[in-house]
């Protein structure tokens, strides 16, 4: 039996994504999978490294709130290396839920619990739906928020989570965020890389780069791909805490996604070799099917 780990408790969005992926995608046909939740993202990554779980599924980006930087940066600095072996995107709906015997109307809600990223995505919806002066309380994940509300008889508290979390914890759904195109991108991760992802599955490759602090560094990095007609699908820089001081120029880590894989295509392989020449550090996070 193969186990796929996720951050959170039963009913978390990541677990929903695992169940959707393994039941609908042909790559997982004729295989049985179980899920296992972990209290922290660091604990999930450590268990993938140890082989306690075969894979992990981690959220990387949301169409409304952007990149989940804390997850991306934690993954990129793992030693020994972990690898991205698949990408999966799914649409997510968020629901306000409470104990039906305690809260029966949205106007009674004075506290809403959820993961910070979900609260950020639903800020406008919550402001328009809940009474003025409501409190937003941060939880480690959405399923934990639902569980805490289910175990409390305090009047006026609710959770913002997925529909399956409401079912698992016998909570009543009082409202739904109908914001369109709320899509989250997940990475399937493993201890072992995919050396040659299938071409028919439109593979991508992801890298974390520390560029040399010199004129034209970004232009040279982009040129490695542009001159070979390789499409860059994402480019984002974040401050690196590795050696930042108040008196010296800050160092940045640049995250870049491209179409193609160096194990499959000679032009991509040469582009990556060229990339190493223009960077202080080049971490290949993985090449994977979409």
mmCIF file of N, CA, C and O in Angstrom, residues 109-148:
data_model
loop_
_atom_site.group_PDB
_atom_site.id
_atom_site.type_symbol
_atom_site.label_atom_id
_atom_site.label_comp_id
_atom_site.label_asym_id
_atom_site.label_seq_id
_atom_site.Cartn_x
_atom_site.Cartn_y
_atom_site.Cartn_z
ATOM 1 N N UNK A 109 -22.096 34.814 14.008
ATOM 2 C CA UNK A 109 -20.676 34.456 14.010
ATOM 3 C C UNK A 109 -19.825 35.669 14.361
ATOM 4 O O UNK A 109 -19.877 36.697 13.689
ATOM 5 N N UNK A 110 -19.035 35.525 15.404
ATOM 6 C CA UNK A 110 -18.123 36.596 15.818
ATOM 7 C C UNK A 110 -16.659 36.175 15.701
ATOM 8 O O UNK A 110 -15.757 36.987 15.874
ATOM 9 N N UNK A 111 -16.406 34.892 15.424
ATOM 10 C CA UNK A 111 -15.037 34.404 15.272
ATOM 11 C C UNK A 111 -14.999 33.353 14.180
ATOM 12 O O UNK A 111 -15.803 32.428 14.175
ATOM 13 N N UNK A 112 -14.059 33.508 13.233
ATOM 14 C CA UNK A 112 -13.885 32.547 12.148
ATOM 15 C C UNK A 112 -12.457 32.029 12.176
ATOM 16 O O UNK A 112 -11.509 32.800 12.221
ATOM 17 N N UNK A 113 -12.289 30.705 12.169
ATOM 18 C CA UNK A 113 -10.972 30.078 12.259
ATOM 19 C C UNK A 113 -10.615 29.426 10.930
ATOM 20 O O UNK A 113 -11.455 28.764 10.316
ATOM 21 N N UNK A 114 -9.366 29.600 10.514
ATOM 22 C CA UNK A 114 -8.898 28.929 9.306
ATOM 23 C C UNK A 114 -7.397 29.153 9.137
ATOM 24 O O UNK A 114 -6.769 29.884 9.907
ATOM 25 N N UNK A 115 -6.852 28.521 8.099
ATOM 26 C CA UNK A 115 -5.444 28.725 7.747
ATOM 27 C C UNK A 115 -5.264 30.150 7.228
ATOM 28 O O UNK A 115 -6.147 30.687 6.539
ATOM 29 N N UNK A 116 -4.116 30.791 7.529
ATOM 30 C CA UNK A 116 -3.904 32.181 7.097
ATOM 31 C C UNK A 116 -4.105 32.409 5.602
ATOM 32 O O UNK A 116 -4.675 33.432 5.192
ATOM 33 N N UNK A 117 -3.629 31.482 4.762
ATOM 34 C CA UNK A 117 -3.760 31.656 3.312
ATOM 35 C C UNK A 117 -5.222 31.647 2.886
ATOM 36 O O UNK A 117 -5.625 32.390 1.975
ATOM 37 N N UNK A 118 -6.037 30.816 3.524
ATOM 38 C CA UNK A 118 -7.458 30.735 3.185
ATOM 39 C C UNK A 118 -8.188 31.995 3.646
ATOM 40 O O UNK A 118 -9.046 32.535 2.939
ATOM 41 N N UNK A 119 -7.841 32.481 4.826
ATOM 42 C CA UNK A 119 -8.438 33.728 5.306
ATOM 43 C C UNK A 119 -8.110 34.886 4.365
ATOM 44 O O UNK A 119 -8.959 35.750 4.104
ATOM 45 N N UNK A 120 -6.880 34.892 3.850
ATOM 46 C CA UNK A 120 -6.486 35.947 2.913
ATOM 47 C C UNK A 120 -7.270 35.846 1.610
ATOM 48 O O UNK A 120 -7.753 36.853 1.082
ATOM 49 N N UNK A 121 -7.416 34.629 1.081
ATOM 50 C CA UNK A 121 -8.148 34.440 -0.167
ATOM 51 C C UNK A 121 -9.609 34.879 -0.044
ATOM 52 O O UNK A 121 -10.202 35.370 -1.006
ATOM 53 N N UNK A 122 -10.188 34.699 1.136
ATOM 54 C CA UNK A 122 -11.619 34.934 1.337
ATOM 55 C C UNK A 122 -11.922 36.241 2.067
ATOM 56 O O UNK A 122 -13.039 36.422 2.562
ATOM 57 N N UNK A 123 -10.948 37.138 2.149
ATOM 58 C CA UNK A 123 -11.117 38.358 2.933
ATOM 59 C C UNK A 123 -12.358 39.148 2.522
ATOM 60 O O UNK A 123 -13.177 39.550 3.356
ATOM 61 N N UNK A 124 -12.530 39.399 1.233
ATOM 62 C CA UNK A 124 -13.670 40.183 0.759
ATOM 63 C C UNK A 124 -14.989 39.477 1.071
ATOM 64 O O UNK A 124 -15.967 40.109 1.478
ATOM 65 N N UNK A 125 -15.022 38.170 0.853
ATOM 66 C CA UNK A 125 -16.224 37.384 1.132
ATOM 67 C C UNK A 125 -16.596 37.446 2.607
ATOM 68 O O UNK A 125 -17.762 37.658 2.959
ATOM 69 N N UNK A 126 -15.616 37.290 3.481
ATOM 70 C CA UNK A 126 -15.882 37.323 4.919
ATOM 71 C C UNK A 126 -16.359 38.701 5.366
ATOM 72 O O UNK A 126 -17.302 38.821 6.156
ATOM 73 N N UNK A 127 -15.709 39.739 4.855
ATOM 74 C CA UNK A 127 -16.096 41.106 5.223
ATOM 75 C C UNK A 127 -17.537 41.405 4.805
ATOM 76 O O UNK A 127 -18.252 42.140 5.496
ATOM 77 N N UNK A 128 -17.945 40.843 3.672
ATOM 78 C CA UNK A 128 -19.287 41.109 3.166
ATOM 79 C C UNK A 128 -20.350 40.220 3.812
ATOM 80 O O UNK A 128 -21.537 40.558 3.782
ATOM 81 N N UNK A 129 -19.917 39.116 4.393
ATOM 82 C CA UNK A 129 -20.864 38.107 4.877
ATOM 83 C C UNK A 129 -21.054 38.113 6.388
ATOM 84 O O UNK A 129 -22.179 37.937 6.877
ATOM 85 N N UNK A 130 -19.971 38.320 7.136
ATOM 86 C CA UNK A 130 -20.036 38.218 8.592
ATOM 87 C C UNK A 130 -20.303 39.576 9.236
ATOM 88 O O UNK A 130 -20.071 40.618 8.618
ATOM 89 N N UNK A 131 -20.765 39.572 10.486
ATOM 90 C CA UNK A 131 -21.052 40.836 11.181
ATOM 91 C C UNK A 131 -19.798 41.694 11.328
ATOM 92 O O UNK A 131 -18.676 41.180 11.414
ATOM 93 N N UNK A 132 -19.981 42.994 11.345
ATOM 94 C CA UNK A 132 -18.866 43.910 11.528
ATOM 95 C C UNK A 132 -18.174 43.639 12.862
ATOM 96 O O UNK A 132 -18.833 43.425 13.882
ATOM 97 N N UNK A 133 -16.847 43.626 12.841
ATOM 98 C CA UNK A 133 -16.088 43.395 14.069
ATOM 99 C C UNK A 133 -15.775 41.940 14.356
ATOM 100 O O UNK A 133 -15.234 41.625 15.422
ATOM 101 N N UNK A 134 -16.077 41.048 13.403
ATOM 102 C CA UNK A 134 -15.741 39.636 13.631
ATOM 103 C C UNK A 134 -14.226 39.455 13.750
ATOM 104 O O UNK A 134 -13.447 40.248 13.242
ATOM 105 N N UNK A 135 -13.811 38.395 14.425
ATOM 106 C CA UNK A 135 -12.390 38.095 14.603
ATOM 107 C C UNK A 135 -11.977 36.960 13.672
ATOM 108 O O UNK A 135 -12.685 35.954 13.567
ATOM 109 N N UNK A 136 -10.823 37.125 13.033
ATOM 110 C CA UNK A 136 -10.230 36.045 12.238
ATOM 111 C C UNK A 136 -9.115 35.416 13.068
ATOM 112 O O UNK A 136 -8.170 36.094 13.460
ATOM 113 N N UNK A 137 -9.241 34.124 13.345
ATOM 114 C CA UNK A 137 -8.286 33.413 14.199
ATOM 115 C C UNK A 137 -7.510 32.413 13.341
ATOM 116 O O UNK A 137 -8.110 31.594 12.624
ATOM 117 N N UNK A 138 -6.198 32.479 13.415
ATOM 118 C CA UNK A 138 -5.343 31.630 12.586
ATOM 119 C C UNK A 138 -5.282 30.217 13.143
ATOM 120 O O UNK A 138 -5.142 30.001 14.348
ATOM 121 N N UNK A 139 -5.360 29.244 12.241
ATOM 122 C CA UNK A 139 -5.210 27.830 12.594
ATOM 123 C C UNK A 139 -4.106 27.239 11.724
ATOM 124 O O UNK A 139 -3.779 27.767 10.660
ATOM 125 N N UNK A 140 -3.533 26.128 12.158
ATOM 126 C CA UNK A 140 -2.434 25.517 11.405
ATOM 127 C C UNK A 140 -2.901 24.984 10.057
ATOM 128 O O UNK A 140 -2.145 24.940 9.091
ATOM 129 N N UNK A 141 -4.176 24.573 9.970
ATOM 130 C CA UNK A 141 -4.753 24.158 8.701
ATOM 131 C C UNK A 141 -6.274 24.172 8.821
ATOM 132 O O UNK A 141 -6.823 24.284 9.921
ATOM 133 N N UNK A 142 -6.947 24.067 7.701
ATOM 134 C CA UNK A 142 -8.398 24.221 7.687
ATOM 135 C C UNK A 142 -9.111 23.084 8.412
ATOM 136 O O UNK A 142 -10.112 23.309 9.112
ATOM 137 N N UNK A 143 -8.619 21.857 8.250
ATOM 138 C CA UNK A 143 -9.280 20.723 8.887
ATOM 139 C C UNK A 143 -9.160 20.795 10.408
ATOM 140 O O UNK A 143 -10.094 20.426 11.130
ATOM 141 N N UNK A 144 -8.034 21.270 10.907
ATOM 142 C CA UNK A 144 -7.866 21.448 12.342
ATOM 143 C C UNK A 144 -8.837 22.508 12.863
ATOM 144 O O UNK A 144 -9.408 22.362 13.957
ATOM 145 N N UNK A 145 -9.031 23.569 12.089
ATOM 146 C CA UNK A 145 -9.999 24.597 12.473
ATOM 147 C C UNK A 145 -11.392 24.000 12.594
ATOM 148 O O UNK A 145 -12.121 24.274 13.564
ATOM 149 N N UNK A 146 -11.779 23.171 11.621
ATOM 150 C CA UNK A 146 -13.097 22.527 11.665
ATOM 151 C C UNK A 146 -13.219 21.616 12.882
ATOM 152 O O UNK A 146 -14.257 21.589 13.560
ATOM 153 N N UNK A 147 -12.158 20.880 13.173
ATOM 154 C CA UNK A 147 -12.171 19.980 14.326
ATOM 155 C C UNK A 147 -12.310 20.755 15.637
ATOM 156 O O UNK A 147 -13.051 20.353 16.542
ATOM 157 N N UNK A 148 -11.598 21.876 15.748
ATOM 158 C CA UNK A 148 -11.668 22.682 16.970
ATOM 159 C C UNK A 148 -13.062 23.260 17.173
ATOM 160 O O UNK A 148 -13.574 23.287 18.297
#
